[in-house]
PDB file of C-alpha atoms in Angstrom:
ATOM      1  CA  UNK A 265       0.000   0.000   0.000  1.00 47.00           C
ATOM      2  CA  UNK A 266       1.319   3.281  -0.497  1.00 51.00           C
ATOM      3  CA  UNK A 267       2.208   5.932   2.013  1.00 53.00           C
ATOM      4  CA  UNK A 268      -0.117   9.129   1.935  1.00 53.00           C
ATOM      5  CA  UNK A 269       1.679  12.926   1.606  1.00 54.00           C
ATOM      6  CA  UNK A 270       1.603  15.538   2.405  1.00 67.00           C
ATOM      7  CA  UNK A 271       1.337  17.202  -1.246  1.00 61.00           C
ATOM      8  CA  UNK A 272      -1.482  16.561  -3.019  1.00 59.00           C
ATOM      9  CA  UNK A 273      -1.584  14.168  -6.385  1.00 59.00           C
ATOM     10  CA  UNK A 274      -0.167  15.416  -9.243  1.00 63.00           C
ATOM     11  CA  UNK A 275      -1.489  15.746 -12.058  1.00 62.00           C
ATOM     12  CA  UNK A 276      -1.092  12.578 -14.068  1.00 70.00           C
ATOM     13  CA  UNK A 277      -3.062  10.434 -16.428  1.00 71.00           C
ATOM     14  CA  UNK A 278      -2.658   6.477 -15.743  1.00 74.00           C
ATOM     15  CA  UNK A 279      -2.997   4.041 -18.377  1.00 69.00           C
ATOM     16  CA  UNK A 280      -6.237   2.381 -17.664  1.00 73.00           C
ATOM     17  CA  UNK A 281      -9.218   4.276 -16.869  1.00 76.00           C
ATOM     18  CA  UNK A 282     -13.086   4.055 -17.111  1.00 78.00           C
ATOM     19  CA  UNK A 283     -14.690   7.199 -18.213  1.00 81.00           C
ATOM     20  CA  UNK A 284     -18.790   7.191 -18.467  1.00 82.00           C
ATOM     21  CA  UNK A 285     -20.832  10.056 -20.681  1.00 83.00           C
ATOM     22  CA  UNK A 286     -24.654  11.028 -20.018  1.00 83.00           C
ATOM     23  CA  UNK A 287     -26.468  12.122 -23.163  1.00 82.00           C
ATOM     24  CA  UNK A 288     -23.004  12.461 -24.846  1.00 80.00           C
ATOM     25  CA  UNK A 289     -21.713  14.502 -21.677  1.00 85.00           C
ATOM     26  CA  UNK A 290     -18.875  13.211 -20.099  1.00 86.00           C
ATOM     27  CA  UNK A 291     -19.110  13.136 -16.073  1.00 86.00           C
ATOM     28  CA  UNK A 292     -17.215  10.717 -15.034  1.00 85.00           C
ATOM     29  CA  UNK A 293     -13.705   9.566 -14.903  1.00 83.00           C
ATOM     30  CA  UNK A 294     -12.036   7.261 -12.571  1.00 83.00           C
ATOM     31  CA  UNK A 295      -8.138   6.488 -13.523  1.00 81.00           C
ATOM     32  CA  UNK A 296      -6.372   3.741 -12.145  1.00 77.00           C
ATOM     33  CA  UNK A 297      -2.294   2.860 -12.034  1.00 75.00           C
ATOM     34  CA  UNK A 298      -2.258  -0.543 -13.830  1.00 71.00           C
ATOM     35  CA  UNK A 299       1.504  -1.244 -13.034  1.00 74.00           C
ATOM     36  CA  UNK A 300       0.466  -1.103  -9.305  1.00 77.00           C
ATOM     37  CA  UNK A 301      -0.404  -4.428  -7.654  1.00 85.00           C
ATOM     38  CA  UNK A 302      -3.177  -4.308  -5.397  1.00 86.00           C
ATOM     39  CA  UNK A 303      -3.799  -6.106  -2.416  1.00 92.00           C
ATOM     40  CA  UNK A 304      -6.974  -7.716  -1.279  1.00 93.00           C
ATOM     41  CA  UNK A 305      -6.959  -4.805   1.897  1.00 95.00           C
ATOM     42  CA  UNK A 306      -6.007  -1.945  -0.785  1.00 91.00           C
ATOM     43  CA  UNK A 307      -9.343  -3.264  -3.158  1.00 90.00           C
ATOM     44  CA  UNK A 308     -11.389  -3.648   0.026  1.00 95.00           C
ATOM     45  CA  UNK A 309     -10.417  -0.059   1.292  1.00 94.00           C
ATOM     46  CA  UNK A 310     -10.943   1.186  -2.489  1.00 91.00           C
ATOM     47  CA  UNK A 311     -14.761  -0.406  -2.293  1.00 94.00           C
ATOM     48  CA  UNK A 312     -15.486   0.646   0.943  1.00 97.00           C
ATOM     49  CA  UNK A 313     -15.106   4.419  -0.146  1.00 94.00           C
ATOM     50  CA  UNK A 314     -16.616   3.931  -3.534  1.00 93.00           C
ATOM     51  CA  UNK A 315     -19.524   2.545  -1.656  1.00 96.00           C
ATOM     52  CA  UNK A 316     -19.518   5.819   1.111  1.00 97.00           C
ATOM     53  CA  UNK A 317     -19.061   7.874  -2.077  1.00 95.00           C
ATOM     54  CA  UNK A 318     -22.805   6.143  -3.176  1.00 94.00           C
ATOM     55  CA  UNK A 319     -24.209   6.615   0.362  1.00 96.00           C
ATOM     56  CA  UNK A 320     -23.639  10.242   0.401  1.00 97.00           C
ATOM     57  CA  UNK A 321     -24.707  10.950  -3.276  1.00 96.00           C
ATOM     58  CA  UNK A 322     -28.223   8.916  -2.418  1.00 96.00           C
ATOM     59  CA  UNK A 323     -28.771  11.026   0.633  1.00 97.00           C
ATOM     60  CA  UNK A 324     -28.261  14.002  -1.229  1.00 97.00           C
ATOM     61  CA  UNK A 325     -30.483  13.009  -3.977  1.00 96.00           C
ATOM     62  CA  UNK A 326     -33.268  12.290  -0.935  1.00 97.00           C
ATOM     63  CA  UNK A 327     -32.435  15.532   0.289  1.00 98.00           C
ATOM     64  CA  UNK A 328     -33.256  17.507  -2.760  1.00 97.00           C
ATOM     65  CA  UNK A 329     -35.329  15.687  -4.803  1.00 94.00           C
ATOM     66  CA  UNK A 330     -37.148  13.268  -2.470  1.00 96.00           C
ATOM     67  CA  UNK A 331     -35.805   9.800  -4.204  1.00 94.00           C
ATOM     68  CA  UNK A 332     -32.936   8.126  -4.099  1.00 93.00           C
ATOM     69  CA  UNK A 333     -31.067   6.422  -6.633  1.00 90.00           C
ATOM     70  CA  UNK A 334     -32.959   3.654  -7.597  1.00 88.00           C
ATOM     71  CA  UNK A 335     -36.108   5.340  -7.706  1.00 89.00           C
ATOM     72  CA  UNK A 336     -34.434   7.835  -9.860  1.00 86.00           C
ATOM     73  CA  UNK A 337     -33.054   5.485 -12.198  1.00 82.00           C
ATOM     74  CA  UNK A 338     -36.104   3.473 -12.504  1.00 83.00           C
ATOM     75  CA  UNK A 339     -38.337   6.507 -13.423  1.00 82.00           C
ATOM     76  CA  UNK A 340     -36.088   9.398 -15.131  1.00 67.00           C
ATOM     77  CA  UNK A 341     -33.490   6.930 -17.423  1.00 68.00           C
ATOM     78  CA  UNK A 342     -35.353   5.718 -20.527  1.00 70.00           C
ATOM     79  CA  UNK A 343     -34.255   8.461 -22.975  1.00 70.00           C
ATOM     80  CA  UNK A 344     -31.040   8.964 -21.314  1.00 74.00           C
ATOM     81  CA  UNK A 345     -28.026   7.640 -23.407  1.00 75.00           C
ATOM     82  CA  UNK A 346     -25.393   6.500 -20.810  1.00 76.00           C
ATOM     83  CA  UNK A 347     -22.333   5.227 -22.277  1.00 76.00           C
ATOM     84  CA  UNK A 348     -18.925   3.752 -21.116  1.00 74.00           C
ATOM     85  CA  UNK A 349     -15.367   4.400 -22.680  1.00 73.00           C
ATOM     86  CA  UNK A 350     -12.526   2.162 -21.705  1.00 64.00           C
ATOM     87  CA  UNK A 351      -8.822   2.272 -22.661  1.00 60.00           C
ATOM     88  CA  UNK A 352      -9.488  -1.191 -23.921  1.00 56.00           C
ATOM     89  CA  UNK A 353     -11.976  -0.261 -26.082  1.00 52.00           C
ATOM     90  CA  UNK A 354     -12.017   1.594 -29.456  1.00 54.00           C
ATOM     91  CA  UNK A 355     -14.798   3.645 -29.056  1.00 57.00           C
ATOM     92  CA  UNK A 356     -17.826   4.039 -26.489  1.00 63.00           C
ATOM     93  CA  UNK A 357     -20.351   1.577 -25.521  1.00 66.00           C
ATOM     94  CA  UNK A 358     -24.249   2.448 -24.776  1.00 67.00           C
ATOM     95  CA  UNK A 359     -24.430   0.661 -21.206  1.00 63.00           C
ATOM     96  CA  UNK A 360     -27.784   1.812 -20.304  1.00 57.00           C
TER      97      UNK A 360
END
């Protein structure tokens, strides 16, 4: 695992990354350093704050619009293009 410091990240792009577009907006972009191994307590610590991250983005959502996620996806999605762009890939992929 790596140490933390006390400057922030610089500004880098890593090799593999996921990057996700609504309605041909991108919004999303999460970057990851493939030549880093990961252990199993590194990928748990990595989930648990991807899964805080969802918590507080759900209460918010509650807070303002009365509906969380689910509910939101369920009703408001079915002329939303969502799409996903990997480095793997060549081009983007409709996901929704």
């Amino acid at each position: 695992m790596g140490e933390s410091s006390e400057h922030p990240p610089e500004s880098e792009r890593f090799d593999e990354f996921v990057e996700v577009a609504v309605d041909d907006n991108e919004v999303l972009r999460v970057e990851m350093d493939d030549e880093m191994k990961l252990s199993a307590v590194d990928s748990a610590i990595i989930a648990g704050f991807l899964e805080d991250i969802c918590e507080d983005i759900d209460e918010e959502l509650q807070d303002e619009y009365g509906k969380g996620v689910d509910d939101i996806l369920r009703e408001d999605t079915d002329n939303i293009k969502v799409s996903r762009y990997t480095g793997e890939l060549s081009q983007w992929r409709e996901v929704s």
